[in-house]
Amino acid sequence: MRIVLTGADDLARALRDAGAEVVYLTDTDPARVAATAVQEDADAVVAATALPAITALLADNGAEDIAVVAADGALAWLADTAGE
């Protein structure tokens, strides 16, 4: 599972420990986040803010298959989707 994560480095470590490959961004600009997710062929984007904007930008780029997940639910989401 490849995840593009913005913001929390402690969450990046936790996601890695849970088995995810994490592409960590300090930039939270929705356009950059969406572009990175497409470029990295991510399975998901995890962010604390701008989720509707990121979702719309991914759709505009034909990447509706990339999940957009709120940071506070990321570990539970990863556990629920493990093995898919």
Short mmCIF file of N, CA and C in Angstrom, two decimals:
data_model
loop_
_atom_site.label_atom_id
_atom_site.label_comp_id
_atom_site.label_asym_id
_atom_site.label_seq_id
_atom_site.Cartn_x
_atom_site.Cartn_y
_atom_site.Cartn_z
N MET A 1 0.85 -1.16 0.00
CA MET A 1 0.00 0.00 0.00
C MET A 1 0.90 1.24 0.00
N ARG A 2 0.77 2.06 -1.01
CA ARG A 2 1.55 3.29 -1.10
C ARG A 2 0.65 4.47 -0.74
N ILE A 3 1.09 5.26 0.24
CA ILE A 3 0.30 6.38 0.75
C ILE A 3 1.10 7.67 0.64
N VAL A 4 0.46 8.71 0.11
CA VAL A 4 1.03 10.05 0.14
C VAL A 4 0.44 10.72 1.38
N LEU A 5 1.30 11.19 2.27
CA LEU A 5 0.89 11.78 3.54
C LEU A 5 1.38 13.20 3.63
N THR A 6 0.50 14.10 4.05
CA THR A 6 0.92 15.47 4.32
C THR A 6 0.92 15.71 5.81
N GLY A 7 1.92 16.42 6.28
CA GLY A 7 1.89 16.87 7.66
C GLY A 7 2.60 15.99 8.66
N ALA A 8 1.86 15.25 9.44
CA ALA A 8 2.32 14.62 10.68
C ALA A 8 3.37 13.53 10.46
N ASP A 9 4.61 13.82 10.88
CA ASP A 9 5.66 12.82 10.72
C ASP A 9 5.48 11.64 11.67
N ASP A 10 4.84 11.85 12.84
CA ASP A 10 4.58 10.73 13.74
C ASP A 10 3.58 9.75 13.11
N LEU A 11 2.64 10.26 12.35
CA LEU A 11 1.71 9.39 11.63
C LEU A 11 2.43 8.65 10.52
N ALA A 12 3.38 9.29 9.88
CA ALA A 12 4.17 8.62 8.83
C ALA A 12 4.87 7.39 9.41
N ARG A 13 5.46 7.54 10.57
CA ARG A 13 6.14 6.41 11.22
C ARG A 13 5.15 5.30 11.56
N ALA A 14 4.00 5.68 12.09
CA ALA A 14 2.99 4.69 12.47
C ALA A 14 2.47 3.93 11.24
N LEU A 15 2.25 4.64 10.14
CA LEU A 15 1.79 3.99 8.92
C LEU A 15 2.86 3.05 8.37
N ARG A 16 4.12 3.48 8.43
CA ARG A 16 5.22 2.60 7.99
C ARG A 16 5.29 1.35 8.87
N ASP A 17 5.16 1.55 10.18
CA ASP A 17 5.19 0.42 11.10
C ASP A 17 4.04 -0.55 10.83
N ALA A 18 2.94 -0.03 10.30
CA ALA A 18 1.77 -0.86 9.99
C ALA A 18 1.89 -1.50 8.60
N GLY A 19 3.00 -1.24 7.90
CA GLY A 19 3.25 -1.91 6.64
C GLY A 19 3.06 -1.08 5.38
N ALA A 20 2.73 0.19 5.51
CA ALA A 20 2.52 1.03 4.33
C ALA A 20 3.84 1.63 3.86
N GLU A 21 3.92 1.85 2.56
CA GLU A 21 5.01 2.64 1.99
C GLU A 21 4.51 4.08 1.98
N VAL A 22 5.24 4.98 2.63
CA VAL A 22 4.76 6.35 2.81
C VAL A 22 5.63 7.32 2.04
N VAL A 23 4.98 8.16 1.24
CA VAL A 23 5.62 9.29 0.58
C VAL A 23 5.20 10.50 1.40
N TYR A 24 6.14 11.06 2.14
CA TYR A 24 5.84 12.13 3.09
C TYR A 24 6.06 13.50 2.46
N LEU A 25 5.04 14.36 2.55
CA LEU A 25 5.14 15.72 2.02
C LEU A 25 4.99 16.72 3.15
N THR A 26 5.85 17.73 3.14
CA THR A 26 5.65 18.83 4.08
C THR A 26 4.74 19.89 3.46
N ASP A 27 4.62 19.87 2.15
CA ASP A 27 3.77 20.80 1.42
C ASP A 27 2.32 20.31 1.48
N THR A 28 1.41 21.16 1.91
CA THR A 28 0.01 20.76 2.02
C THR A 28 -0.87 21.36 0.92
N ASP A 29 -0.27 21.99 -0.08
CA ASP A 29 -1.04 22.55 -1.19
C ASP A 29 -1.79 21.41 -1.89
N PRO A 30 -3.12 21.50 -1.98
CA PRO A 30 -3.89 20.40 -2.57
C PRO A 30 -3.44 20.01 -3.97
N ALA A 31 -3.09 20.97 -4.80
CA ALA A 31 -2.65 20.65 -6.17
C ALA A 31 -1.36 19.85 -6.15
N ARG A 32 -0.43 20.21 -5.28
CA ARG A 32 0.83 19.46 -5.20
C ARG A 32 0.62 18.07 -4.61
N VAL A 33 -0.27 17.99 -3.62
CA VAL A 33 -0.56 16.69 -3.02
C VAL A 33 -1.17 15.76 -4.06
N ALA A 34 -2.16 16.24 -4.80
CA ALA A 34 -2.81 15.42 -5.82
C ALA A 34 -1.82 15.02 -6.91
N ALA A 35 -1.01 15.97 -7.36
CA ALA A 35 -0.02 15.67 -8.41
C ALA A 35 0.97 14.62 -7.94
N THR A 36 1.41 14.72 -6.70
CA THR A 36 2.35 13.74 -6.15
C THR A 36 1.70 12.36 -6.06
N ALA A 37 0.45 12.32 -5.64
CA ALA A 37 -0.25 11.04 -5.54
C ALA A 37 -0.35 10.36 -6.90
N VAL A 38 -0.65 11.14 -7.93
CA VAL A 38 -0.72 10.58 -9.29
C VAL A 38 0.66 10.13 -9.75
N GLN A 39 1.66 10.98 -9.55
CA GLN A 39 3.02 10.67 -9.99
C GLN A 39 3.56 9.42 -9.29
N GLU A 40 3.26 9.28 -8.01
CA GLU A 40 3.78 8.15 -7.22
C GLU A 40 2.91 6.90 -7.34
N ASP A 41 1.84 6.97 -8.13
CA ASP A 41 0.91 5.85 -8.27
C ASP A 41 0.43 5.38 -6.90
N ALA A 42 0.00 6.35 -6.09
CA ALA A 42 -0.41 6.07 -4.72
C ALA A 42 -1.75 5.34 -4.68
N ASP A 43 -1.93 4.58 -3.62
CA ASP A 43 -3.22 3.96 -3.35
C ASP A 43 -4.12 4.90 -2.56
N ALA A 44 -3.48 5.82 -1.81
CA ALA A 44 -4.25 6.72 -0.96
C ALA A 44 -3.47 8.00 -0.68
N VAL A 45 -4.24 9.03 -0.34
CA VAL A 45 -3.71 10.28 0.19
C VAL A 45 -4.25 10.40 1.60
N VAL A 46 -3.38 10.70 2.55
CA VAL A 46 -3.80 10.95 3.92
C VAL A 46 -3.46 12.39 4.24
N ALA A 47 -4.47 13.15 4.66
CA ALA A 47 -4.28 14.57 4.94
C ALA A 47 -5.23 14.99 6.07
N ALA A 48 -4.86 16.06 6.75
CA ALA A 48 -5.71 16.59 7.81
C ALA A 48 -6.66 17.66 7.30
N THR A 49 -6.30 18.29 6.20
CA THR A 49 -7.12 19.38 5.66
C THR A 49 -7.26 19.23 4.16
N ALA A 50 -8.19 19.98 3.60
CA ALA A 50 -8.38 20.12 2.15
C ALA A 50 -8.78 18.82 1.46
N LEU A 51 -9.41 17.91 2.17
CA LEU A 51 -9.79 16.65 1.55
C LEU A 51 -10.73 16.82 0.36
N PRO A 52 -11.75 17.68 0.42
CA PRO A 52 -12.60 17.86 -0.77
C PRO A 52 -11.83 18.39 -1.97
N ALA A 53 -10.91 19.31 -1.75
CA ALA A 53 -10.11 19.86 -2.85
C ALA A 53 -9.20 18.79 -3.45
N ILE A 54 -8.57 18.00 -2.60
CA ILE A 54 -7.70 16.93 -3.09
C ILE A 54 -8.51 15.91 -3.89
N THR A 55 -9.68 15.55 -3.37
CA THR A 55 -10.55 14.60 -4.07
C THR A 55 -10.94 15.12 -5.45
N ALA A 56 -11.31 16.39 -5.52
CA ALA A 56 -11.70 17.00 -6.81
C ALA A 56 -10.53 17.03 -7.78
N LEU A 57 -9.35 17.38 -7.29
CA LEU A 57 -8.17 17.43 -8.16
C LEU A 57 -7.79 16.04 -8.67
N LEU A 58 -7.91 15.04 -7.83
CA LEU A 58 -7.64 13.67 -8.28
C LEU A 58 -8.64 13.27 -9.37
N ALA A 59 -9.90 13.60 -9.16
CA ALA A 59 -10.93 13.29 -10.17
C ALA A 59 -10.63 14.00 -11.48
N ASP A 60 -10.21 15.25 -11.40
CA ASP A 60 -9.86 16.02 -12.60
C ASP A 60 -8.72 15.37 -13.38
N ASN A 61 -7.88 14.61 -12.67
CA ASN A 61 -6.74 13.94 -13.30
C ASN A 61 -7.01 12.47 -13.59
N GLY A 62 -8.28 12.06 -13.51
CA GLY A 62 -8.63 10.68 -13.81
C GLY A 62 -8.15 9.68 -12.77
N ALA A 63 -7.93 10.15 -11.56
CA ALA A 63 -7.38 9.28 -10.51
C ALA A 63 -8.39 9.08 -9.37
N GLU A 64 -9.64 8.82 -9.74
CA GLU A 64 -10.69 8.61 -8.74
C GLU A 64 -10.44 7.38 -7.89
N ASP A 65 -9.58 6.48 -8.37
CA ASP A 65 -9.28 5.25 -7.63
C ASP A 65 -8.36 5.48 -6.43
N ILE A 66 -7.76 6.66 -6.32
CA ILE A 66 -6.90 6.97 -5.17
C ILE A 66 -7.81 7.41 -4.02
N ALA A 67 -7.76 6.68 -2.93
CA ALA A 67 -8.57 7.01 -1.76
C ALA A 67 -8.03 8.27 -1.09
N VAL A 68 -8.93 9.08 -0.56
CA VAL A 68 -8.55 10.26 0.21
C VAL A 68 -9.07 10.03 1.62
N VAL A 69 -8.14 10.00 2.59
CA VAL A 69 -8.45 9.58 3.95
C VAL A 69 -8.05 10.68 4.93
N ALA A 70 -8.93 10.95 5.89
CA ALA A 70 -8.61 11.91 6.94
C ALA A 70 -7.51 11.34 7.83
N ALA A 71 -6.58 12.19 8.21
CA ALA A 71 -5.42 11.76 8.99
C ALA A 71 -5.83 11.05 10.28
N ASP A 72 -6.87 11.54 10.94
CA ASP A 72 -7.25 10.94 12.21
C ASP A 72 -7.86 9.55 12.07
N GLY A 73 -8.17 9.13 10.86
CA GLY A 73 -8.70 7.79 10.64
C GLY A 73 -7.81 6.90 9.81
N ALA A 74 -6.59 7.35 9.57
CA ALA A 74 -5.70 6.65 8.63
C ALA A 74 -5.30 5.26 9.08
N LEU A 75 -4.95 5.10 10.34
CA LEU A 75 -4.52 3.78 10.80
C LEU A 75 -5.66 2.77 10.76
N ALA A 76 -6.85 3.21 11.16
CA ALA A 76 -8.02 2.32 11.09
C ALA A 76 -8.33 1.98 9.64
N TRP A 77 -8.25 2.96 8.75
CA TRP A 77 -8.50 2.72 7.33
C TRP A 77 -7.50 1.70 6.78
N LEU A 78 -6.23 1.87 7.13
CA LEU A 78 -5.20 0.94 6.65
C LEU A 78 -5.48 -0.48 7.14
N ALA A 79 -5.86 -0.61 8.40
CA ALA A 79 -6.17 -1.93 8.94
C ALA A 79 -7.37 -2.55 8.23
N ASP A 80 -8.37 -1.73 7.92
CA ASP A 80 -9.58 -2.22 7.25
C ASP A 80 -9.32 -2.63 5.81
N THR A 81 -8.34 -2.00 5.16
CA THR A 81 -8.09 -2.28 3.74
C THR A 81 -6.91 -3.21 3.53
N ALA A 82 -6.30 -3.68 4.58
CA ALA A 82 -5.13 -4.56 4.46
C ALA A 82 -5.50 -5.79 3.63
N GLY A 83 -4.65 -6.09 2.67
CA GLY A 83 -4.85 -7.26 1.85
C GLY A 83 -5.70 -7.05 0.61
N GLU A 84 -6.22 -5.85 0.43
CA GLU A 84 -7.03 -5.59 -0.78
C GLU A 84 -6.15 -5.37 -1.97
#
